Short mmCIF file of C-alpha atoms in Angstrom, two decimals:
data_model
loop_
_atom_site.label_atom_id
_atom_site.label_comp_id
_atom_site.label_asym_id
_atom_site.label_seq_id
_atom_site.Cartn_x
_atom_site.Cartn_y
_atom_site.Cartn_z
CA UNK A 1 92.55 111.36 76.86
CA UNK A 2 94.98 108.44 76.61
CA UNK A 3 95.26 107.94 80.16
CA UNK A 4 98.07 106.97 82.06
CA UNK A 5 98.78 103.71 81.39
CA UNK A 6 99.39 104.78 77.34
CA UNK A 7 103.11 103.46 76.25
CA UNK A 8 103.77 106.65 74.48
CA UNK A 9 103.18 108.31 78.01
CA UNK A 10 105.72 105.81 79.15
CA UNK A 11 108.22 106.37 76.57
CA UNK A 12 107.72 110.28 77.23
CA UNK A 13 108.38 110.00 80.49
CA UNK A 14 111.86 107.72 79.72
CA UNK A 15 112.77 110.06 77.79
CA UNK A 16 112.40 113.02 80.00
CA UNK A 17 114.62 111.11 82.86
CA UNK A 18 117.34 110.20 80.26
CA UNK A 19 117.32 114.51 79.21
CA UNK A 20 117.47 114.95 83.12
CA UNK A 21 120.19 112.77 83.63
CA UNK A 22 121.95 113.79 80.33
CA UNK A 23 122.04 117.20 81.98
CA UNK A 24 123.19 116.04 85.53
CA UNK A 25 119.71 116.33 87.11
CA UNK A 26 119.56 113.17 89.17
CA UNK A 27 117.40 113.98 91.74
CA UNK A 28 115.13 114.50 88.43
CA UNK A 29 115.97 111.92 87.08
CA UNK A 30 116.49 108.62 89.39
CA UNK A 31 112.35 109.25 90.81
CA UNK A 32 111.26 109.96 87.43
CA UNK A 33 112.90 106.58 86.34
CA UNK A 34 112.32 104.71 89.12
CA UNK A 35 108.51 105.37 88.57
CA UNK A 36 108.55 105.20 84.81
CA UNK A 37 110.13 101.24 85.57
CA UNK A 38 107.67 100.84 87.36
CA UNK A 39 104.61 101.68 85.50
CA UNK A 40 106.21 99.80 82.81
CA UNK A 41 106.44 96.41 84.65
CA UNK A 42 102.61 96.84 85.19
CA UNK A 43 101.82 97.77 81.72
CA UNK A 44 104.54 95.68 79.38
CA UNK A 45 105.89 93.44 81.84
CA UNK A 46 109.18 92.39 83.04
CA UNK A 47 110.72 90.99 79.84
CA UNK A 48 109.43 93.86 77.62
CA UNK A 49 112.27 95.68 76.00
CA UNK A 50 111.61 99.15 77.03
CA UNK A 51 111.43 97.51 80.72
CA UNK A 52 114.67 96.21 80.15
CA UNK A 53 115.88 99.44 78.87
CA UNK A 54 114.25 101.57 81.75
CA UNK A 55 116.10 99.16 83.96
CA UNK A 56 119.68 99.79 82.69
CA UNK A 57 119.01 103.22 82.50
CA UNK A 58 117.83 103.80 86.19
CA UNK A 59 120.48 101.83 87.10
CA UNK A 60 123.17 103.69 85.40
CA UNK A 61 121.74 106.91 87.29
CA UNK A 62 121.97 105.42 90.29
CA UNK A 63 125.64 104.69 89.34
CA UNK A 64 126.15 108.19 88.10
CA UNK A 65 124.59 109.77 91.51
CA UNK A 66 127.49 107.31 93.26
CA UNK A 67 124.98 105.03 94.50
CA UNK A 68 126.57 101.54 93.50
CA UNK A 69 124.66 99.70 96.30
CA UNK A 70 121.75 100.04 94.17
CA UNK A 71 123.20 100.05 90.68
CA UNK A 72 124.86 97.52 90.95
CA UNK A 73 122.07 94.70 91.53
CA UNK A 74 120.17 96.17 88.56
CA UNK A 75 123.24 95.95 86.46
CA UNK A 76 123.12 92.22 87.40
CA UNK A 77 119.24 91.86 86.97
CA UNK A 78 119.14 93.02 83.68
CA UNK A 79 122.32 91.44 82.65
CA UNK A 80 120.48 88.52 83.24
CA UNK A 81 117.19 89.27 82.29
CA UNK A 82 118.83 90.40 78.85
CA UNK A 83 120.76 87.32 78.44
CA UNK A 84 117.33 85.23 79.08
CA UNK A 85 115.16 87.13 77.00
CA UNK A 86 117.16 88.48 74.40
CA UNK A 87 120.28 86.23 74.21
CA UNK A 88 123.73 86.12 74.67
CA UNK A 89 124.76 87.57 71.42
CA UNK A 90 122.41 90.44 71.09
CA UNK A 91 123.70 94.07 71.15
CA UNK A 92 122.04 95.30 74.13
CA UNK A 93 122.88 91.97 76.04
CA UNK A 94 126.74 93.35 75.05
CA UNK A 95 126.09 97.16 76.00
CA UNK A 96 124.29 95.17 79.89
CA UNK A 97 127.99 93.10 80.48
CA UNK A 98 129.98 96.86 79.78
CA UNK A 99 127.64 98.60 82.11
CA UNK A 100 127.81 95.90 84.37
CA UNK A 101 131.88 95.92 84.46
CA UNK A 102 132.16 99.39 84.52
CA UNK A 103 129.87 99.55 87.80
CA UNK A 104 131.76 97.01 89.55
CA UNK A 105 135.35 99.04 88.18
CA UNK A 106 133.65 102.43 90.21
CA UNK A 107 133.05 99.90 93.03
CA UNK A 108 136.69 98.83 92.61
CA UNK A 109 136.13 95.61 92.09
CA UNK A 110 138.83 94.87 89.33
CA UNK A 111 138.54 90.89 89.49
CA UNK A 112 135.01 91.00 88.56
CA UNK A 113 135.75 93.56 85.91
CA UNK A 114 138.19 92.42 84.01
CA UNK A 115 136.48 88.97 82.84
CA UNK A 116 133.46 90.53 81.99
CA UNK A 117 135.10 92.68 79.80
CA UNK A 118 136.98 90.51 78.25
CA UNK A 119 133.65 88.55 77.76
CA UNK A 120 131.98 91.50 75.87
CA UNK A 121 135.00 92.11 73.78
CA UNK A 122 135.45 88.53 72.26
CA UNK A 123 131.38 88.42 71.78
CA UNK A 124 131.71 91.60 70.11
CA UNK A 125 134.42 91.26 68.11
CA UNK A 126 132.33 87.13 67.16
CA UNK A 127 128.83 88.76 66.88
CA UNK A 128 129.70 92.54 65.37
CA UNK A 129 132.87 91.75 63.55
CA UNK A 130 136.16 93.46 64.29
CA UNK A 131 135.35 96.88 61.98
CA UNK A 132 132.53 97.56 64.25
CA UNK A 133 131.78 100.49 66.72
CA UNK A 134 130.88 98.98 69.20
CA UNK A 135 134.05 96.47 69.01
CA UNK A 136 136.68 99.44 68.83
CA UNK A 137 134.55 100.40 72.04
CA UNK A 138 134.73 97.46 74.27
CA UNK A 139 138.58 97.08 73.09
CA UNK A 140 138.77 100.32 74.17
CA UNK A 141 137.43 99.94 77.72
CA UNK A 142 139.70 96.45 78.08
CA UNK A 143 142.37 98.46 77.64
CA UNK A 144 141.30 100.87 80.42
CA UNK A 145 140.57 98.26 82.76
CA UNK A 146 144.16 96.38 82.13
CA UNK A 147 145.16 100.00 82.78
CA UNK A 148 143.82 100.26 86.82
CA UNK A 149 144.30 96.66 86.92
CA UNK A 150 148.31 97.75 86.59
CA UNK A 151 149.01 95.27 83.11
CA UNK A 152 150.22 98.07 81.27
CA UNK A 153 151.70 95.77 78.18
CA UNK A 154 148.78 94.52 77.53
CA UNK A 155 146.95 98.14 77.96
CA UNK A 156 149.31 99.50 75.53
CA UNK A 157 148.80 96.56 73.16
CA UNK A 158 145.40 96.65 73.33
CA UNK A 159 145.53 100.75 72.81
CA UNK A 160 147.67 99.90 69.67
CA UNK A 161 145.42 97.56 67.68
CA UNK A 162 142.39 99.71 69.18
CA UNK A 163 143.70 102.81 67.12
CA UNK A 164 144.74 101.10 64.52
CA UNK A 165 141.46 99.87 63.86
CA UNK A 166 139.29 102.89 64.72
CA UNK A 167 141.73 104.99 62.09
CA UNK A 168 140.73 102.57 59.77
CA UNK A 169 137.09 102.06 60.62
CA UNK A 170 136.57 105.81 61.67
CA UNK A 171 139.19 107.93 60.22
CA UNK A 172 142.13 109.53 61.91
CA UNK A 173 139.65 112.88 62.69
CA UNK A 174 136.56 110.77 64.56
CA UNK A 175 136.47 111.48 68.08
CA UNK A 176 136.58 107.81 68.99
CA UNK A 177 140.36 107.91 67.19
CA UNK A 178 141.84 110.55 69.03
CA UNK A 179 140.53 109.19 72.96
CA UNK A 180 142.50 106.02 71.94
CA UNK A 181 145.42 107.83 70.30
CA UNK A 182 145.44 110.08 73.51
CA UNK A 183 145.01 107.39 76.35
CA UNK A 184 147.54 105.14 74.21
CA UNK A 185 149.81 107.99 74.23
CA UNK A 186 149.39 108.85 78.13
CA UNK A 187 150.53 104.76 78.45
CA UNK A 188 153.51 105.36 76.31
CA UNK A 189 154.58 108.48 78.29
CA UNK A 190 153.97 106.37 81.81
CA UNK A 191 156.24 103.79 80.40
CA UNK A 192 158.55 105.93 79.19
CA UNK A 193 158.55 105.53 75.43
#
């Protein structure tokens, strides 16, 4: 018996509350997580990776179950905790600051948004390179954010280069290509062009 203490037991369980809130199942999913995080500080600790990575995930079910009182504060926490541990630069530091913006733009918090994002696109764009996923991403959600924020020049300029480099990155057929063609082309239409 491995007992339950066992980190593959842990990473089942994860894994289970990630397919539960893939599907929409969050009253599944948030105890399932929120006990899994738990178990986890006990067993790995704080700083371990999967900790950190239970804690973003809990916390974005908490923000997809519209409770931003409590995601919110874990966005921050591990934002933090990531930056400590893992540094500034590293990829799942970048994917904390998104998470963290985009919970504070469903909280409607726009001036706390938009510097963070702009934060994760310039360290992306230094620590991935500009022909990188997760760059055309975060340009991507900048451009989104300048969007409710009401800058729609610099939305549709930062839609522009956006597509420009996902065609070439991605090709003009990737999924990623067409949402920025499309939400550049809703911009144009709003403006008139």
């Amino acid at each position: 018996m491995l007992g339950q203490d066992y980190r593959g037991i842990l990473e089942s369980r994860h894994n289970l509350a990630y397919a539960y809130a893939s599907a929409g199942l969050m009253d599944r999913a948030v105890p399932l997580y929120e006990r899994t995080l738990k178990d986890s500080v006990r067993v790995l600790g704080r700083d371990h990776p999967q900790t950190l990575l239970l804690r973003s995930n809990l916390a974005g079910a908490y923000e997809k179950w519209g409770n931003l009182d409590r995601a919110i504060p874990l966005h921050e926490q591990t934002l933090k905790d990531r930056e400590r541990v893992l540094g500034q630069d590293h990829p799942h530091t970048l994917a904390s600051r998104t998470n963290l913006a985009f919970a504070y733009a469903s909280a409607g918090n726009l001036d706390r948004v938009i510097p963070l994002q702009e934060l994760a696109l310039k360290n992306s764009v230094r620590v991935l390179g500009q022909d990188h996923l997760q760059t055309v991403r975060a340009q991507n959600n900048l451009a989104h954010v300048y969007v409710l924020a009401g800058n729609w020049d610099r939305a549709i300029h930062l839609y522009e280069q956006t597509l420009e480099g996902s065609a070439r990155m991605l090709g003009e057929d990737h999924p990623m290509t067409k949402t920025v063609r499309a939400n550049l082309a809703t911009m144009l239409r709003r403006r008139g062009h």
